[in-house]
Amino acid sequence: MAIRSAINAVKSQALGVAESLTPLLKESKFRESGVLTPEEFVAAGDHLVHQCPTWAWATGDQSKVKSFLPAEKQYLVTRNVPCYKRCRHMEPTEGLEKLLDDDWVDTHHFSADSNSEAVQLSGTSSNGMNESRAAPHSNSAPADDDDEEAVDLEEFVEGGSYLEDDDPNLGPSAGKGDEGSAADGEGEGKEKSGGSGEGTGADIVTTRTYDLMITYDRYYQTPRLWLCGYDEKRKNLTKGQMFEDISAEHAQQTVTMESHPNLNAPSMASVHPCRHADVMKKILQTVQEGGGEIGVHMYLVVFLKFVQAVIPTIEYDYTRNFNMSSAGSSSSGAAGIKNS
C-alpha cells in the first residue's frame, strides 16, 4: 500500500511537469477523441450549472489561477453531497438469500439477524411459517358491519369520548404523579440517543458529506473529479475513510490522493482522468450507432454519469431525469448512454 502511494506520488509529479509542457488544445477533437478544449470545458460547465444549480463555478486561490480559463470559472464545485452508506453495503450477499413466496427474495435471510426487513414485510417468521396465513385475523370485522348506522361525526367530536381512548401510537405522557416515570423516560432517551457519545447508535444514520469539484486537466484534455469528505460532525475524513466510499476495484487504482490544482489544501481523492477520453469516445460511438448525437455542451452531464461507477454511494447526480432529447439525441441515443 505504501509502495503504491509512493508510485502514485511520483507519477503525479511527473504529470505536473508534463502538463506545464503540453500545448493547449485549440481545435475541437471531441467527436474524434473524446477530449475538450478549455473553451469547450467552460461551455460544458455553463450547461451543467444551468441544468443543475447545485453546481457552481469557483475561482480558488489567486496564486493558482490558470490563464487558459476565465478567472471566475476555474473549476466547478458542489458542496454537502450526502453519502448515507459505505460501498461494502452494496456488495453481493451470496449465501444469505432465500426465495420467499411470490418469487420475492430475502437477501439477508440467513444472516445473524433473523428479523430481516424482507422477513418482516413478507410476514414470514424465522421458522419459515407465514404468520399472516397461519393465524386468523382476530380483529377482522363481522360481515354485517355495513348494516349498522353510521356515527354522526359532529356528535362524536362534541362528545369528546374519543379523547379517553388510549392511542397505541402515542408514547407515555408525563401527567400528575408520573414525574418519576417521565424522568426515567428522559434518561432512557438520552441513553438510546447516545447523548454521551457511548450509545449503540443502532437507530442513528451517520451521514457523511462530500464536496465534489471538477477541474480541467490540461495534460489529458478532459475533466477531472476531486473529492473532499466530512463526517457527521463536519470533520475531514481520513484517506482510509474516503476509500470506504469508493468502489473497491477503483480504490488506489483509478482514485488516488493528490493536490488540488486550484487550492492550497491537503491532498484530496481524485478520479484519475487517464481513461476519461476513451470512455467518452465509446459513449459517443454507441449513441451515434443508435441514431442519436451528443453535443459537446453535454460532456459534463454524461461525465458525471459514468464516474458514478467509481463512487456509487455519493449521491451527487441530480441530472438523472434530464431529457437527453434536448441535446439533439433520439430516445435510442439516450438508452445508449444509460447502458454504457
Short mmCIF file of C-alpha atoms in Angstrom, two decimals:
data_model
loop_
_atom_site.label_atom_id
_atom_site.label_comp_id
_atom_site.label_asym_id
_atom_site.label_seq_id
_atom_site.Cartn_x
_atom_site.Cartn_y
_atom_site.Cartn_z
CA MET A 1 0.00 0.00 0.00
CA ALA A 2 2.79 2.41 0.93
CA ILE A 3 4.74 1.48 -2.22
CA ARG A 4 1.71 2.11 -4.38
CA SER A 5 1.15 5.51 -2.75
CA ALA A 6 4.81 6.43 -3.41
CA ILE A 7 4.47 5.38 -7.04
CA ASN A 8 1.32 7.47 -7.41
CA ALA A 9 3.11 10.48 -5.90
CA VAL A 10 5.99 10.16 -8.38
CA LYS A 11 3.54 9.83 -11.27
CA SER A 12 1.67 12.91 -10.08
CA GLN A 13 4.83 14.99 -10.02
CA ALA A 14 5.87 13.76 -13.45
CA LEU A 15 2.46 14.54 -14.90
CA GLY A 16 2.61 18.01 -13.34
CA VAL A 17 5.79 18.72 -15.27
CA ALA A 18 4.37 17.18 -18.45
CA GLU A 19 1.20 19.26 -18.11
CA SER A 20 3.16 22.50 -18.00
CA LEU A 21 4.91 21.50 -21.23
CA THR A 22 1.79 20.29 -23.02
CA PRO A 23 0.46 22.79 -25.59
CA LEU A 24 -3.17 23.83 -25.15
CA LEU A 25 -5.70 22.12 -27.35
CA LYS A 26 -7.00 24.72 -29.79
CA GLU A 27 -9.12 22.74 -32.25
CA SER A 28 -12.05 20.61 -31.19
CA LYS A 29 -11.41 16.86 -31.18
CA PHE A 30 -14.45 15.97 -29.13
CA ARG A 31 -16.02 13.53 -31.60
CA GLU A 32 -12.75 12.02 -32.80
CA SER A 33 -11.01 11.55 -29.46
CA GLY A 34 -13.46 12.42 -26.64
CA VAL A 35 -11.33 15.33 -25.40
CA LEU A 36 -12.14 19.00 -24.73
CA THR A 37 -10.57 22.35 -25.39
CA PRO A 38 -10.59 24.80 -22.44
CA GLU A 39 -13.36 26.76 -24.20
CA GLU A 40 -15.45 23.61 -24.58
CA PHE A 41 -14.88 22.79 -20.90
CA VAL A 42 -16.27 26.22 -19.95
CA ALA A 43 -19.27 25.75 -22.26
CA ALA A 44 -19.99 22.31 -20.77
CA GLY A 45 -19.63 23.75 -17.27
CA ASP A 46 -22.07 26.56 -18.05
CA HIS A 47 -24.58 23.99 -19.26
CA LEU A 48 -24.15 21.86 -16.12
CA VAL A 49 -24.66 24.88 -13.84
CA HIS A 50 -27.76 25.85 -15.82
CA GLN A 51 -29.27 22.34 -15.74
CA CYS A 52 -28.22 21.54 -12.16
CA PRO A 53 -27.92 24.64 -9.92
CA THR A 54 -26.30 22.61 -7.13
CA TRP A 55 -23.12 23.05 -9.17
CA ALA A 56 -21.37 26.42 -9.35
CA TRP A 57 -18.20 27.94 -10.75
CA ALA A 58 -15.36 28.80 -8.37
CA THR A 59 -12.05 30.65 -8.59
CA GLY A 60 -9.86 29.09 -5.92
CA ASP A 61 -6.58 30.62 -4.78
CA GLN A 62 -5.48 33.61 -6.81
CA SER A 63 -1.93 32.29 -6.92
CA LYS A 64 -3.13 29.17 -8.76
CA VAL A 65 -5.41 30.74 -11.37
CA LYS A 66 -4.98 29.10 -14.78
CA SER A 67 -4.54 31.66 -17.54
CA PHE A 68 -6.24 29.46 -20.14
CA LEU A 69 -9.55 29.60 -18.21
CA PRO A 70 -11.66 32.62 -17.18
CA ALA A 71 -10.66 33.85 -13.71
CA GLU A 72 -14.16 33.33 -12.34
CA LYS A 73 -14.54 29.87 -13.95
CA GLN A 74 -11.51 27.92 -12.83
CA TYR A 75 -13.37 24.84 -11.63
CA LEU A 76 -16.84 23.58 -10.72
CA VAL A 77 -17.95 22.66 -7.22
CA THR A 78 -20.96 21.20 -5.43
CA ARG A 79 -20.99 21.03 -1.62
CA ASN A 80 -22.55 18.94 1.15
CA VAL A 81 -23.40 15.99 -1.07
CA PRO A 82 -24.82 13.17 1.11
CA CYS A 83 -23.27 9.72 1.38
CA TYR A 84 -25.52 7.51 3.50
CA LYS A 85 -23.73 4.16 3.31
CA ARG A 86 -20.38 2.56 2.57
CA CYS A 87 -19.55 0.69 -0.62
CA ARG A 88 -19.31 -2.59 1.30
CA HIS A 89 -23.05 -2.34 1.95
CA MET A 90 -23.60 -2.74 -1.79
CA GLU A 91 -21.56 -5.92 -2.10
CA PRO A 92 -23.36 -9.11 -3.24
CA THR A 93 -24.90 -11.22 -0.47
CA GLU A 94 -24.44 -14.68 -1.95
CA GLY A 95 -25.23 -17.45 0.52
CA LEU A 96 -27.62 -15.26 2.52
CA GLU A 97 -30.55 -15.26 0.11
CA LYS A 98 -33.77 -17.23 0.37
CA LEU A 99 -36.64 -17.40 -2.09
CA LEU A 100 -39.90 -16.38 -0.43
CA ASP A 101 -43.49 -16.62 -1.59
CA ASP A 102 -44.48 -14.92 -4.83
CA ASP A 103 -40.86 -15.01 -6.07
CA TRP A 104 -39.65 -12.42 -3.55
CA VAL A 105 -36.05 -12.79 -2.37
CA ASP A 106 -34.90 -12.07 1.17
CA THR A 107 -31.28 -11.04 0.61
CA HIS A 108 -30.27 -11.48 4.29
CA HIS A 109 -32.43 -14.42 5.37
CA PHE A 110 -29.51 -16.49 6.65
CA SER A 111 -27.67 -13.59 8.25
CA ALA A 112 -27.17 -13.23 12.00
CA ASP A 113 -30.23 -11.00 12.15
CA SER A 114 -33.18 -13.35 11.61
CA ASN A 115 -35.62 -10.45 11.77
CA SER A 116 -34.54 -9.00 8.46
CA GLU A 117 -36.70 -6.41 6.78
CA ALA A 118 -37.78 -8.72 4.00
CA VAL A 119 -38.94 -11.34 6.51
CA GLN A 120 -40.98 -8.78 8.41
CA LEU A 121 -42.57 -7.35 5.29
CA SER A 122 -43.42 -10.76 3.89
CA GLY A 123 -44.93 -11.95 7.18
CA THR A 124 -42.61 -14.96 7.22
CA SER A 125 -41.18 -15.92 10.58
CA SER A 126 -37.70 -17.30 11.14
CA ASN A 127 -39.01 -20.88 11.06
CA GLY A 128 -40.38 -20.40 7.56
CA MET A 129 -44.03 -20.14 8.58
CA ASN A 130 -46.13 -17.41 7.05
CA GLU A 131 -47.62 -15.75 10.12
CA SER A 132 -50.28 -13.86 8.20
CA ARG A 133 -51.62 -17.14 6.82
CA ALA A 134 -51.14 -19.31 9.91
CA ALA A 135 -53.19 -17.18 12.29
CA PRO A 136 -56.64 -15.79 11.59
CA HIS A 137 -57.23 -12.05 11.84
CA SER A 138 -58.70 -11.68 15.31
CA ASN A 139 -59.57 -8.04 14.69
CA SER A 140 -61.48 -8.65 11.48
CA ALA A 141 -64.92 -7.03 11.43
CA PRO A 142 -68.13 -9.07 11.17
CA ALA A 143 -69.65 -9.38 7.74
CA ASP A 144 -72.81 -7.46 8.70
CA ASP A 145 -70.97 -4.31 9.86
CA ASP A 146 -72.27 -2.47 6.82
CA ASP A 147 -75.83 -2.71 8.21
CA GLU A 148 -75.00 -0.64 11.30
CA GLU A 149 -75.96 3.01 11.43
CA ALA A 150 -73.09 5.38 10.73
CA VAL A 151 -71.86 7.52 13.65
CA ASP A 152 -72.70 11.20 13.47
CA LEU A 153 -69.30 12.92 13.19
CA GLU A 154 -70.39 16.17 14.89
CA GLU A 155 -71.81 14.33 17.91
CA PHE A 156 -68.71 12.19 18.11
CA VAL A 157 -66.41 15.22 18.20
CA GLU A 158 -68.60 17.22 20.62
CA GLY A 159 -68.88 14.26 22.98
CA GLY A 160 -65.11 14.11 23.37
CA SER A 161 -65.22 10.42 24.29
CA TYR A 162 -62.51 9.70 21.77
CA LEU A 163 -60.10 11.65 24.00
CA GLU A 164 -60.36 8.96 26.66
CA ASP A 165 -59.24 6.16 24.36
CA ASP A 166 -55.65 5.03 24.55
CA ASP A 167 -53.89 5.60 21.26
CA PRO A 168 -51.31 2.81 20.79
CA ASN A 169 -49.29 5.14 18.58
CA LEU A 170 -48.67 7.64 21.39
CA GLY A 171 -45.85 7.38 23.90
CA PRO A 172 -46.48 7.57 27.66
CA SER A 173 -47.30 11.07 28.81
CA ALA A 174 -45.90 12.70 31.95
CA GLY A 175 -49.08 13.51 33.80
CA LYS A 176 -49.68 14.11 37.50
CA GLY A 177 -47.91 11.59 39.64
CA ASP A 178 -45.82 10.46 36.69
CA GLU A 179 -42.82 12.66 37.32
CA GLY A 180 -40.68 9.66 38.18
CA SER A 181 -41.60 7.76 35.05
CA ALA A 182 -41.04 10.89 32.99
CA ALA A 183 -37.57 11.27 34.46
CA ASP A 184 -36.85 7.63 33.74
CA GLY A 185 -38.04 8.09 30.18
CA GLU A 186 -35.81 11.09 29.76
CA GLY A 187 -32.80 9.19 30.98
CA GLU A 188 -33.62 6.26 28.76
CA GLY A 189 -33.99 8.58 25.79
CA LYS A 190 -30.58 10.04 26.40
CA GLU A 191 -29.06 6.61 26.62
CA LYS A 192 -30.66 5.49 23.38
CA SER A 193 -29.74 8.62 21.52
CA GLY A 194 -26.15 8.30 22.57
CA GLY A 195 -26.03 11.71 24.23
CA SER A 196 -22.71 10.90 25.85
CA GLY A 197 -21.37 9.52 22.59
CA GLU A 198 -21.18 5.99 24.07
CA GLY A 199 -24.58 4.68 22.99
CA THR A 200 -25.00 1.92 20.47
CA GLY A 201 -26.35 4.33 17.84
CA ALA A 202 -28.24 1.49 16.16
CA ASP A 203 -31.10 3.79 15.14
CA ILE A 204 -28.88 6.68 14.10
CA VAL A 205 -27.79 7.08 10.49
CA THR A 206 -24.41 8.77 10.47
CA THR A 207 -24.36 10.65 7.19
CA ARG A 208 -21.13 11.65 5.57
CA THR A 209 -21.00 14.58 3.16
CA TYR A 210 -18.67 15.41 0.32
CA ASP A 211 -17.56 18.46 -1.59
CA LEU A 212 -17.07 17.49 -5.23
CA MET A 213 -15.01 19.54 -7.67
CA ILE A 214 -14.38 19.27 -11.42
CA THR A 215 -11.23 20.76 -12.92
CA TYR A 216 -9.83 20.81 -16.44
CA ASP A 217 -6.81 18.55 -16.84
CA ARG A 218 -4.51 20.18 -19.37
CA TYR A 219 -2.43 17.04 -19.99
CA TYR A 220 -5.33 14.63 -20.61
CA GLN A 221 -7.58 17.40 -22.00
CA THR A 222 -10.59 16.09 -20.05
CA PRO A 223 -12.48 16.96 -16.85
CA ARG A 224 -11.15 15.60 -13.57
CA LEU A 225 -13.20 14.89 -10.44
CA TRP A 226 -11.97 15.71 -6.91
CA LEU A 227 -13.47 14.60 -3.57
CA CYS A 228 -13.24 16.09 -0.09
CA GLY A 229 -15.18 14.16 2.55
CA TYR A 230 -16.54 15.06 6.00
CA ASP A 231 -18.12 13.05 8.79
CA GLU A 232 -21.40 13.93 10.55
CA LYS A 233 -19.52 16.41 12.73
CA ARG A 234 -18.02 18.13 9.70
CA LYS A 235 -14.54 16.81 10.40
CA ASN A 236 -12.37 15.83 7.45
CA LEU A 237 -12.43 12.14 6.60
CA THR A 238 -9.15 10.28 6.59
CA LYS A 239 -7.83 8.65 3.43
CA GLY A 240 -8.98 5.24 4.66
CA GLN A 241 -12.48 6.53 5.42
CA MET A 242 -12.87 8.12 2.00
CA PHE A 243 -11.76 4.91 0.33
CA GLU A 244 -14.69 3.18 2.07
CA ASP A 245 -16.92 5.26 -0.22
CA ILE A 246 -15.02 4.31 -3.38
CA SER A 247 -15.61 1.16 -5.38
CA ALA A 248 -13.07 -1.50 -4.36
CA GLU A 249 -11.93 -2.06 -7.91
CA HIS A 250 -11.05 1.64 -8.28
CA ALA A 251 -9.54 2.44 -4.88
CA GLN A 252 -5.78 3.03 -5.10
CA GLN A 253 -6.03 2.37 -8.83
CA THR A 254 -8.31 4.86 -10.56
CA VAL A 255 -8.65 7.01 -7.42
CA THR A 256 -5.51 8.49 -5.86
CA MET A 257 -4.67 11.15 -3.28
CA GLU A 258 -3.24 14.27 -4.92
CA SER A 259 -3.02 18.05 -4.53
CA HIS A 260 -5.85 20.12 -5.97
CA PRO A 261 -4.53 22.33 -8.80
CA ASN A 262 -6.54 25.39 -7.70
CA LEU A 263 -6.40 25.17 -3.90
CA ASN A 264 -3.76 25.32 -1.17
CA ALA A 265 -5.30 22.44 0.74
CA PRO A 266 -4.38 18.94 1.95
CA SER A 267 -4.35 16.15 -0.61
CA MET A 268 -7.76 15.10 -1.91
CA ALA A 269 -9.09 11.96 -3.51
CA SER A 270 -9.15 12.33 -7.27
CA VAL A 271 -10.52 10.15 -10.07
CA HIS A 272 -7.59 9.86 -12.44
CA PRO A 273 -8.52 11.10 -15.94
CA CYS A 274 -6.35 8.73 -17.99
CA ARG A 275 -9.38 6.78 -19.28
CA HIS A 276 -11.98 9.55 -19.45
CA ALA A 277 -11.44 10.34 -23.15
CA ASP A 278 -11.67 6.66 -24.15
CA VAL A 279 -14.89 6.17 -22.21
CA MET A 280 -16.45 9.30 -23.70
CA LYS A 281 -15.41 8.23 -27.20
CA LYS A 282 -17.11 4.84 -26.74
CA ILE A 283 -20.27 6.52 -25.46
CA LEU A 284 -20.32 8.84 -28.48
CA GLN A 285 -19.97 5.89 -30.83
CA THR A 286 -22.75 3.97 -29.07
CA VAL A 287 -25.11 6.94 -29.29
CA GLN A 288 -24.28 7.54 -32.93
CA GLU A 289 -24.92 3.88 -33.77
CA GLY A 290 -28.35 4.29 -32.20
CA GLY A 291 -29.10 7.28 -34.40
CA GLY A 292 -28.54 9.92 -31.71
CA GLU A 293 -25.99 12.62 -31.09
CA ILE A 294 -24.38 14.22 -28.04
CA GLY A 295 -23.39 17.88 -28.20
CA VAL A 296 -20.09 18.95 -26.65
CA HIS A 297 -22.04 21.03 -24.11
CA MET A 298 -23.41 17.74 -22.71
CA TYR A 299 -19.94 16.45 -21.84
CA LEU A 300 -20.07 17.04 -18.07
CA VAL A 301 -23.61 15.69 -17.73
CA VAL A 302 -22.51 12.41 -19.32
CA PHE A 303 -19.19 12.52 -17.45
CA LEU A 304 -20.95 12.59 -14.07
CA LYS A 305 -22.97 9.54 -15.03
CA PHE A 306 -20.10 7.26 -15.94
CA VAL A 307 -17.97 8.44 -13.00
CA GLN A 308 -20.81 7.31 -10.70
CA ALA A 309 -19.48 3.75 -11.04
CA VAL A 310 -16.39 4.82 -9.09
CA ILE A 311 -18.31 6.44 -6.20
CA PRO A 312 -21.72 4.71 -6.26
CA THR A 313 -22.82 5.76 -2.74
CA ILE A 314 -22.18 9.50 -3.11
CA GLU A 315 -25.49 10.93 -4.31
CA TYR A 316 -24.30 13.87 -6.38
CA ASP A 317 -26.04 13.23 -9.70
CA TYR A 318 -29.32 15.17 -9.87
CA THR A 319 -29.46 15.04 -13.69
CA ARG A 320 -30.97 11.54 -13.90
CA ASN A 321 -34.31 12.82 -15.14
CA PHE A 322 -32.72 15.17 -17.62
CA ASN A 323 -34.24 14.72 -21.08
CA MET A 324 -31.41 13.82 -23.42
CA SER A 325 -33.54 14.70 -26.45
CA SER A 326 -32.99 18.37 -25.58
CA ALA A 327 -29.37 17.83 -26.60
CA GLY A 328 -30.42 16.63 -30.01
CA SER A 329 -30.26 12.90 -29.31
CA SER A 330 -33.01 10.43 -30.01
CA SER A 331 -34.54 8.12 -27.44
CA SER A 332 -32.29 5.31 -28.64
CA GLY A 333 -29.32 7.56 -28.12
CA ALA A 334 -30.35 8.21 -24.54
CA ALA A 335 -30.66 4.48 -23.99
CA GLY A 336 -27.15 4.03 -25.33
CA ILE A 337 -25.84 6.45 -22.73
CA LYS A 338 -27.71 4.70 -19.95
CA ASN A 339 -26.38 1.28 -20.87
CA SER A 340 -22.76 2.31 -21.28
#
